[in-house]
Short mmCIF file of N, CA and C in Angstrom, two decimals:
data_model
loop_
_atom_site.label_atom_id
_atom_site.label_comp_id
_atom_site.label_asym_id
_atom_site.label_seq_id
_atom_site.Cartn_x
_atom_site.Cartn_y
_atom_site.Cartn_z
N MET A 1 46.54 121.89 102.36
CA MET A 1 46.58 120.66 101.62
C MET A 1 45.66 119.61 102.23
N ASN A 2 45.04 119.91 103.35
CA ASN A 2 44.17 118.96 104.00
C ASN A 2 42.72 119.42 104.00
N ALA A 3 42.35 120.25 103.05
CA ALA A 3 40.99 120.76 103.01
C ALA A 3 40.05 119.69 102.47
N PRO A 4 38.87 119.54 103.09
CA PRO A 4 37.90 118.58 102.58
C PRO A 4 37.28 119.07 101.28
N PRO A 5 36.75 118.17 100.46
CA PRO A 5 36.11 118.60 99.22
C PRO A 5 34.95 119.56 99.51
N LYS A 6 34.80 120.55 98.64
CA LYS A 6 33.75 121.55 98.82
C LYS A 6 32.56 121.19 97.95
N ILE A 7 31.93 120.07 98.21
CA ILE A 7 30.82 119.59 97.42
C ILE A 7 29.56 119.63 98.27
N ASP A 8 28.53 120.26 97.74
CA ASP A 8 27.25 120.29 98.43
C ASP A 8 26.52 118.99 98.12
N PRO A 9 26.29 118.11 99.11
CA PRO A 9 25.67 116.82 98.83
C PRO A 9 24.23 116.93 98.39
N ALA A 10 23.57 118.07 98.61
CA ALA A 10 22.16 118.20 98.25
C ALA A 10 21.97 118.49 96.77
N THR A 11 22.98 118.97 96.09
CA THR A 11 22.82 119.33 94.68
C THR A 11 22.97 118.12 93.79
N ALA A 12 22.33 118.19 92.64
CA ALA A 12 22.45 117.10 91.67
C ALA A 12 23.80 117.19 90.99
N HIS A 13 24.41 116.05 90.76
CA HIS A 13 25.73 116.03 90.13
C HIS A 13 25.63 115.29 88.80
N SER A 14 26.16 115.89 87.77
CA SER A 14 26.19 115.26 86.46
C SER A 14 27.57 115.49 85.87
N ASP A 15 27.79 114.89 84.69
CA ASP A 15 29.09 115.09 84.06
C ASP A 15 29.30 116.55 83.69
N SER A 16 28.23 117.28 83.34
CA SER A 16 28.40 118.70 83.03
C SER A 16 28.75 119.50 84.28
N ASP A 17 28.24 119.06 85.46
CA ASP A 17 28.63 119.72 86.71
C ASP A 17 30.13 119.54 86.96
N VAL A 18 30.64 118.34 86.68
CA VAL A 18 32.06 118.07 86.88
C VAL A 18 32.89 118.93 85.94
N MET A 19 32.50 119.00 84.69
CA MET A 19 33.24 119.82 83.72
C MET A 19 33.19 121.30 84.10
N HIS A 20 32.01 121.77 84.54
CA HIS A 20 31.89 123.17 84.94
C HIS A 20 32.81 123.46 86.13
N TRP A 21 32.80 122.57 87.12
CA TRP A 21 33.66 122.76 88.28
C TRP A 21 35.13 122.77 87.88
N LEU A 22 35.53 121.82 87.04
CA LEU A 22 36.93 121.73 86.64
C LEU A 22 37.38 122.95 85.85
N ALA A 23 36.51 123.47 84.99
CA ALA A 23 36.87 124.62 84.16
C ALA A 23 36.78 125.94 84.90
N ASN A 24 35.89 126.05 85.90
CA ASN A 24 35.65 127.34 86.52
C ASN A 24 36.03 127.42 87.99
N ASP A 25 35.60 126.46 88.78
CA ASP A 25 35.76 126.57 90.23
C ASP A 25 37.07 125.99 90.75
N ALA A 26 37.64 125.04 90.05
CA ALA A 26 38.87 124.40 90.53
C ALA A 26 40.06 125.36 90.51
N ARG A 27 39.98 126.40 89.72
CA ARG A 27 41.11 127.33 89.64
C ARG A 27 41.34 128.10 90.93
N ASP A 28 40.33 128.13 91.81
CA ASP A 28 40.48 128.81 93.09
C ASP A 28 41.20 127.95 94.13
N GLU A 29 41.37 126.67 93.83
CA GLU A 29 42.04 125.77 94.77
C GLU A 29 43.55 125.92 94.63
N ARG A 30 44.23 125.97 95.75
CA ARG A 30 45.67 126.23 95.73
C ARG A 30 46.50 124.98 95.51
N PHE A 31 46.06 123.83 96.01
CA PHE A 31 46.88 122.62 95.98
C PHE A 31 46.32 121.59 95.01
N ILE A 32 47.20 121.02 94.18
CA ILE A 32 46.77 120.08 93.16
C ILE A 32 46.24 118.78 93.75
N ASP A 33 46.73 118.36 94.91
CA ASP A 33 46.22 117.13 95.50
C ASP A 33 44.77 117.30 95.96
N ASN A 34 44.40 118.50 96.38
CA ASN A 34 43.00 118.75 96.72
C ASN A 34 42.12 118.76 95.48
N ILE A 35 42.61 119.33 94.39
CA ILE A 35 41.87 119.31 93.13
C ILE A 35 41.66 117.88 92.67
N PHE A 36 42.70 117.07 92.74
CA PHE A 36 42.61 115.67 92.30
C PHE A 36 41.61 114.89 93.15
N ALA A 37 41.66 115.04 94.47
CA ALA A 37 40.74 114.32 95.35
C ALA A 37 39.30 114.77 95.11
N GLU A 38 39.09 116.05 94.97
CA GLU A 38 37.73 116.54 94.74
C GLU A 38 37.22 116.09 93.38
N LEU A 39 38.09 116.04 92.38
CA LEU A 39 37.69 115.53 91.07
C LEU A 39 37.22 114.08 91.17
N CYS A 40 37.95 113.26 91.91
CA CYS A 40 37.56 111.86 92.06
C CYS A 40 36.21 111.72 92.74
N VAL A 41 35.98 112.50 93.78
CA VAL A 41 34.70 112.45 94.49
C VAL A 41 33.58 112.93 93.59
N ARG A 42 33.81 114.00 92.85
CA ARG A 42 32.78 114.53 91.94
C ARG A 42 32.47 113.53 90.82
N LEU A 43 33.48 112.85 90.31
CA LEU A 43 33.23 111.83 89.28
C LEU A 43 32.37 110.70 89.84
N GLN A 44 32.63 110.29 91.08
CA GLN A 44 31.81 109.26 91.72
C GLN A 44 30.36 109.73 91.84
N ARG A 45 30.18 110.94 92.30
CA ARG A 45 28.82 111.46 92.50
C ARG A 45 28.10 111.70 91.18
N ALA A 46 28.85 111.81 90.10
CA ALA A 46 28.24 111.94 88.77
C ALA A 46 27.88 110.58 88.17
N GLY A 47 28.20 109.51 88.90
CA GLY A 47 27.83 108.18 88.44
C GLY A 47 28.95 107.39 87.80
N ILE A 48 30.16 107.92 87.79
CA ILE A 48 31.30 107.21 87.22
C ILE A 48 31.92 106.37 88.33
N PRO A 49 32.02 105.06 88.14
CA PRO A 49 32.50 104.18 89.22
C PRO A 49 34.01 104.24 89.43
N VAL A 50 34.47 105.26 90.10
CA VAL A 50 35.89 105.42 90.40
C VAL A 50 36.15 104.82 91.78
N LYS A 51 37.00 103.81 91.86
CA LYS A 51 37.33 103.19 93.14
C LYS A 51 38.71 103.61 93.62
N ARG A 52 39.62 103.83 92.70
CA ARG A 52 40.94 104.34 93.05
C ARG A 52 41.52 105.01 91.82
N ALA A 53 42.42 105.95 92.08
CA ALA A 53 43.03 106.70 90.98
C ALA A 53 44.40 107.19 91.42
N SER A 54 45.25 107.37 90.43
CA SER A 54 46.56 107.95 90.71
C SER A 54 46.91 108.93 89.60
N LEU A 55 47.66 109.94 89.97
CA LEU A 55 48.10 110.96 89.04
C LEU A 55 49.59 111.15 89.23
N HIS A 56 50.35 111.01 88.17
CA HIS A 56 51.80 111.13 88.21
C HIS A 56 52.19 112.32 87.34
N ILE A 57 52.90 113.26 87.91
CA ILE A 57 53.27 114.45 87.16
C ILE A 57 54.76 114.71 87.27
N LEU A 58 55.32 115.28 86.22
CA LEU A 58 56.71 115.76 86.24
C LEU A 58 56.70 117.21 86.69
N ILE A 59 57.67 117.57 87.51
CA ILE A 59 57.76 118.92 88.05
C ILE A 59 59.09 119.52 87.61
N HIS A 60 59.06 120.76 87.18
CA HIS A 60 60.31 121.46 86.87
C HIS A 60 60.81 122.10 88.16
N HIS A 61 61.51 121.30 88.93
CA HIS A 61 62.00 121.74 90.24
C HIS A 61 63.39 121.16 90.43
N PRO A 62 64.31 121.91 90.98
CA PRO A 62 65.68 121.38 91.14
C PRO A 62 65.81 120.24 92.15
N GLN A 63 64.85 120.11 93.05
CA GLN A 63 64.96 119.10 94.08
C GLN A 63 64.16 117.83 93.77
N TRP A 64 63.02 117.94 93.06
CA TRP A 64 62.17 116.79 92.79
C TRP A 64 61.94 116.61 91.30
N LEU A 65 61.89 115.36 90.90
CA LEU A 65 61.58 115.01 89.52
C LEU A 65 60.09 115.13 89.27
N GLY A 66 59.29 114.72 90.24
CA GLY A 66 57.85 114.76 90.05
C GLY A 66 57.11 114.48 91.34
N ALA A 67 55.82 114.19 91.17
CA ALA A 67 54.97 113.88 92.32
C ALA A 67 53.97 112.81 91.91
N ARG A 68 53.54 112.06 92.91
CA ARG A 68 52.55 111.00 92.70
C ARG A 68 51.42 111.24 93.68
N MET A 69 50.20 111.31 93.16
CA MET A 69 49.03 111.47 94.01
C MET A 69 48.19 110.22 93.89
N MET A 70 47.75 109.70 95.03
CA MET A 70 46.92 108.50 95.05
C MET A 70 45.66 108.77 95.86
N TRP A 71 44.54 108.27 95.35
CA TRP A 71 43.25 108.43 95.99
C TRP A 71 42.51 107.10 95.90
N ALA A 72 41.76 106.75 96.93
CA ALA A 72 40.94 105.54 96.94
C ALA A 72 39.56 105.89 97.47
N ASP A 73 38.61 105.06 97.15
CA ASP A 73 37.22 105.26 97.55
C ASP A 73 37.14 105.44 99.07
N GLY A 74 36.43 106.46 99.50
CA GLY A 74 36.29 106.74 100.92
C GLY A 74 37.26 107.78 101.44
N MET A 75 38.30 108.09 100.69
CA MET A 75 39.27 109.10 101.13
C MET A 75 38.74 110.49 100.79
N ARG A 76 38.89 111.42 101.70
CA ARG A 76 38.48 112.79 101.45
C ARG A 76 39.62 113.62 100.90
N GLU A 77 40.84 113.10 100.98
CA GLU A 77 41.99 113.82 100.42
C GLU A 77 42.95 112.80 99.81
N ALA A 78 43.71 113.25 98.85
CA ALA A 78 44.67 112.38 98.17
C ALA A 78 45.99 112.38 98.94
N VAL A 79 46.72 111.29 98.80
CA VAL A 79 48.06 111.18 99.38
C VAL A 79 49.04 111.61 98.30
N ILE A 80 49.90 112.54 98.63
CA ILE A 80 50.88 113.03 97.66
C ILE A 80 52.28 112.67 98.14
N GLU A 81 53.09 112.18 97.20
CA GLU A 81 54.48 111.84 97.49
C GLU A 81 55.35 112.47 96.41
N ARG A 82 56.43 113.09 96.83
CA ARG A 82 57.38 113.65 95.87
C ARG A 82 58.36 112.57 95.42
N VAL A 83 58.79 112.67 94.18
CA VAL A 83 59.71 111.68 93.61
C VAL A 83 61.04 112.36 93.36
N ASP A 84 62.12 111.81 93.93
CA ASP A 84 63.45 112.37 93.76
C ASP A 84 64.04 112.00 92.41
N TYR A 85 65.07 112.72 92.00
CA TYR A 85 65.74 112.46 90.73
C TYR A 85 66.43 111.10 90.70
N ASP A 86 66.85 110.58 91.84
CA ASP A 86 67.57 109.32 91.84
C ASP A 86 66.71 108.13 91.42
N VAL A 87 65.42 108.31 91.27
CA VAL A 87 64.54 107.22 90.85
C VAL A 87 64.89 106.76 89.43
N ARG A 88 65.49 107.62 88.63
CA ARG A 88 65.83 107.26 87.25
C ARG A 88 66.86 106.15 87.17
N GLU A 89 67.65 105.95 88.21
CA GLU A 89 68.66 104.88 88.20
C GLU A 89 68.13 103.55 88.75
N ARG A 90 66.94 103.54 89.30
CA ARG A 90 66.40 102.31 89.88
C ARG A 90 65.84 101.39 88.80
N SER A 91 66.03 100.09 88.99
CA SER A 91 65.59 99.12 87.98
C SER A 91 64.08 99.14 87.80
N GLU A 92 63.31 99.35 88.87
CA GLU A 92 61.85 99.36 88.73
C GLU A 92 61.36 100.54 87.90
N TYR A 93 62.13 101.63 87.87
CA TYR A 93 61.77 102.77 87.02
C TYR A 93 62.22 102.53 85.58
N ILE A 94 63.41 101.99 85.41
CA ILE A 94 63.95 101.77 84.06
C ILE A 94 63.06 100.82 83.26
N ASP A 95 62.51 99.80 83.90
CA ASP A 95 61.68 98.81 83.21
C ASP A 95 60.19 99.12 83.30
N SER A 96 59.81 100.31 83.72
CA SER A 96 58.40 100.62 83.94
C SER A 96 57.71 101.11 82.66
N PRO A 97 56.39 100.94 82.57
CA PRO A 97 55.66 101.45 81.41
C PRO A 97 55.80 102.95 81.18
N PRO A 98 55.82 103.80 82.23
CA PRO A 98 56.02 105.23 81.95
C PRO A 98 57.34 105.53 81.25
N THR A 99 58.40 104.83 81.64
CA THR A 99 59.69 105.06 81.00
C THR A 99 59.64 104.62 79.54
N ARG A 100 59.03 103.49 79.27
CA ARG A 100 58.92 103.03 77.89
C ARG A 100 58.09 103.97 77.05
N SER A 101 57.02 104.52 77.62
CA SER A 101 56.19 105.44 76.83
C SER A 101 56.89 106.77 76.58
N MET A 102 57.74 107.21 77.51
CA MET A 102 58.45 108.48 77.31
C MET A 102 59.61 108.34 76.34
N THR A 103 60.18 107.14 76.22
CA THR A 103 61.34 106.96 75.35
C THR A 103 60.98 106.36 74.00
N ALA A 104 59.76 105.88 73.83
CA ALA A 104 59.35 105.26 72.57
C ALA A 104 59.07 106.34 71.52
N PRO A 105 59.27 106.01 70.24
CA PRO A 105 58.94 106.97 69.19
C PRO A 105 57.42 107.14 69.12
N PRO A 106 56.95 108.29 68.68
CA PRO A 106 55.50 108.51 68.60
C PRO A 106 54.85 107.56 67.60
N ARG A 107 53.64 107.12 67.92
CA ARG A 107 52.93 106.17 67.07
C ARG A 107 51.87 106.84 66.20
N CYS A 108 51.67 108.12 66.36
CA CYS A 108 50.64 108.83 65.62
C CYS A 108 51.17 109.33 64.29
N ALA A 109 50.33 109.25 63.28
CA ALA A 109 50.70 109.83 61.99
C ALA A 109 50.50 111.33 62.06
N ARG A 110 51.21 112.03 61.25
CA ARG A 110 51.02 113.48 61.21
C ARG A 110 49.62 113.78 60.71
N ILE A 111 48.99 114.74 61.30
CA ILE A 111 47.61 115.08 60.92
C ILE A 111 47.56 115.55 59.49
N SER A 112 48.55 116.30 59.05
CA SER A 112 48.53 116.80 57.68
C SER A 112 48.59 115.65 56.67
N ASN A 113 49.21 114.52 57.03
CA ASN A 113 49.24 113.36 56.14
C ASN A 113 47.95 112.57 56.20
N ALA A 114 47.19 112.70 57.29
CA ALA A 114 45.98 111.91 57.45
C ALA A 114 44.77 112.55 56.79
N ILE A 115 44.83 113.85 56.48
CA ILE A 115 43.70 114.54 55.87
C ILE A 115 43.80 114.38 54.34
N PRO A 116 42.71 113.92 53.72
CA PRO A 116 42.73 113.80 52.25
C PRO A 116 42.99 115.15 51.60
N ARG A 117 43.63 115.13 50.45
CA ARG A 117 44.00 116.36 49.78
C ARG A 117 42.79 117.23 49.45
N TRP A 118 41.68 116.58 49.02
CA TRP A 118 40.48 117.35 48.69
C TRP A 118 39.89 118.02 49.92
N ALA A 119 39.98 117.38 51.08
CA ALA A 119 39.41 117.94 52.31
C ALA A 119 40.28 119.07 52.85
N ALA A 120 41.57 118.99 52.65
CA ALA A 120 42.47 120.01 53.16
C ALA A 120 42.30 121.34 52.40
N SER A 121 41.84 121.27 51.16
CA SER A 121 41.72 122.49 50.37
C SER A 121 40.36 123.17 50.53
N THR A 122 39.37 122.48 51.12
CA THR A 122 38.06 123.10 51.29
C THR A 122 38.03 123.90 52.58
N ARG A 123 37.24 124.94 52.56
CA ARG A 123 37.09 125.78 53.75
C ARG A 123 35.70 125.60 54.32
N LEU A 124 35.64 125.68 55.65
CA LEU A 124 34.33 125.56 56.31
C LEU A 124 33.69 126.89 56.49
#
């Protein structure tokens, strides 16, 4: 979990390099925090001004509800923290934007209702 990013500084980096790495080379990495940190560094080298980033995930695990990964400019690895189930009873979690987004009704219209009838019947 403490492996440095495997980026060759001599090679040119573009957004297609980042996509290629994410789709093909990242699958060989064992730890998600290393993937996240390397992604942030690669995005910076591709010209995207990333100064800090965080990734919050839910885990299907009996001991932890999820994990939080944080990365800032200059860090070679992300900091990962596990989140216990008891966080759901804390006031800062109950009033947080993630809780509101998970409990709110969906705002998107059904795709089948959004496609005009004439377009739905044509074939490409």
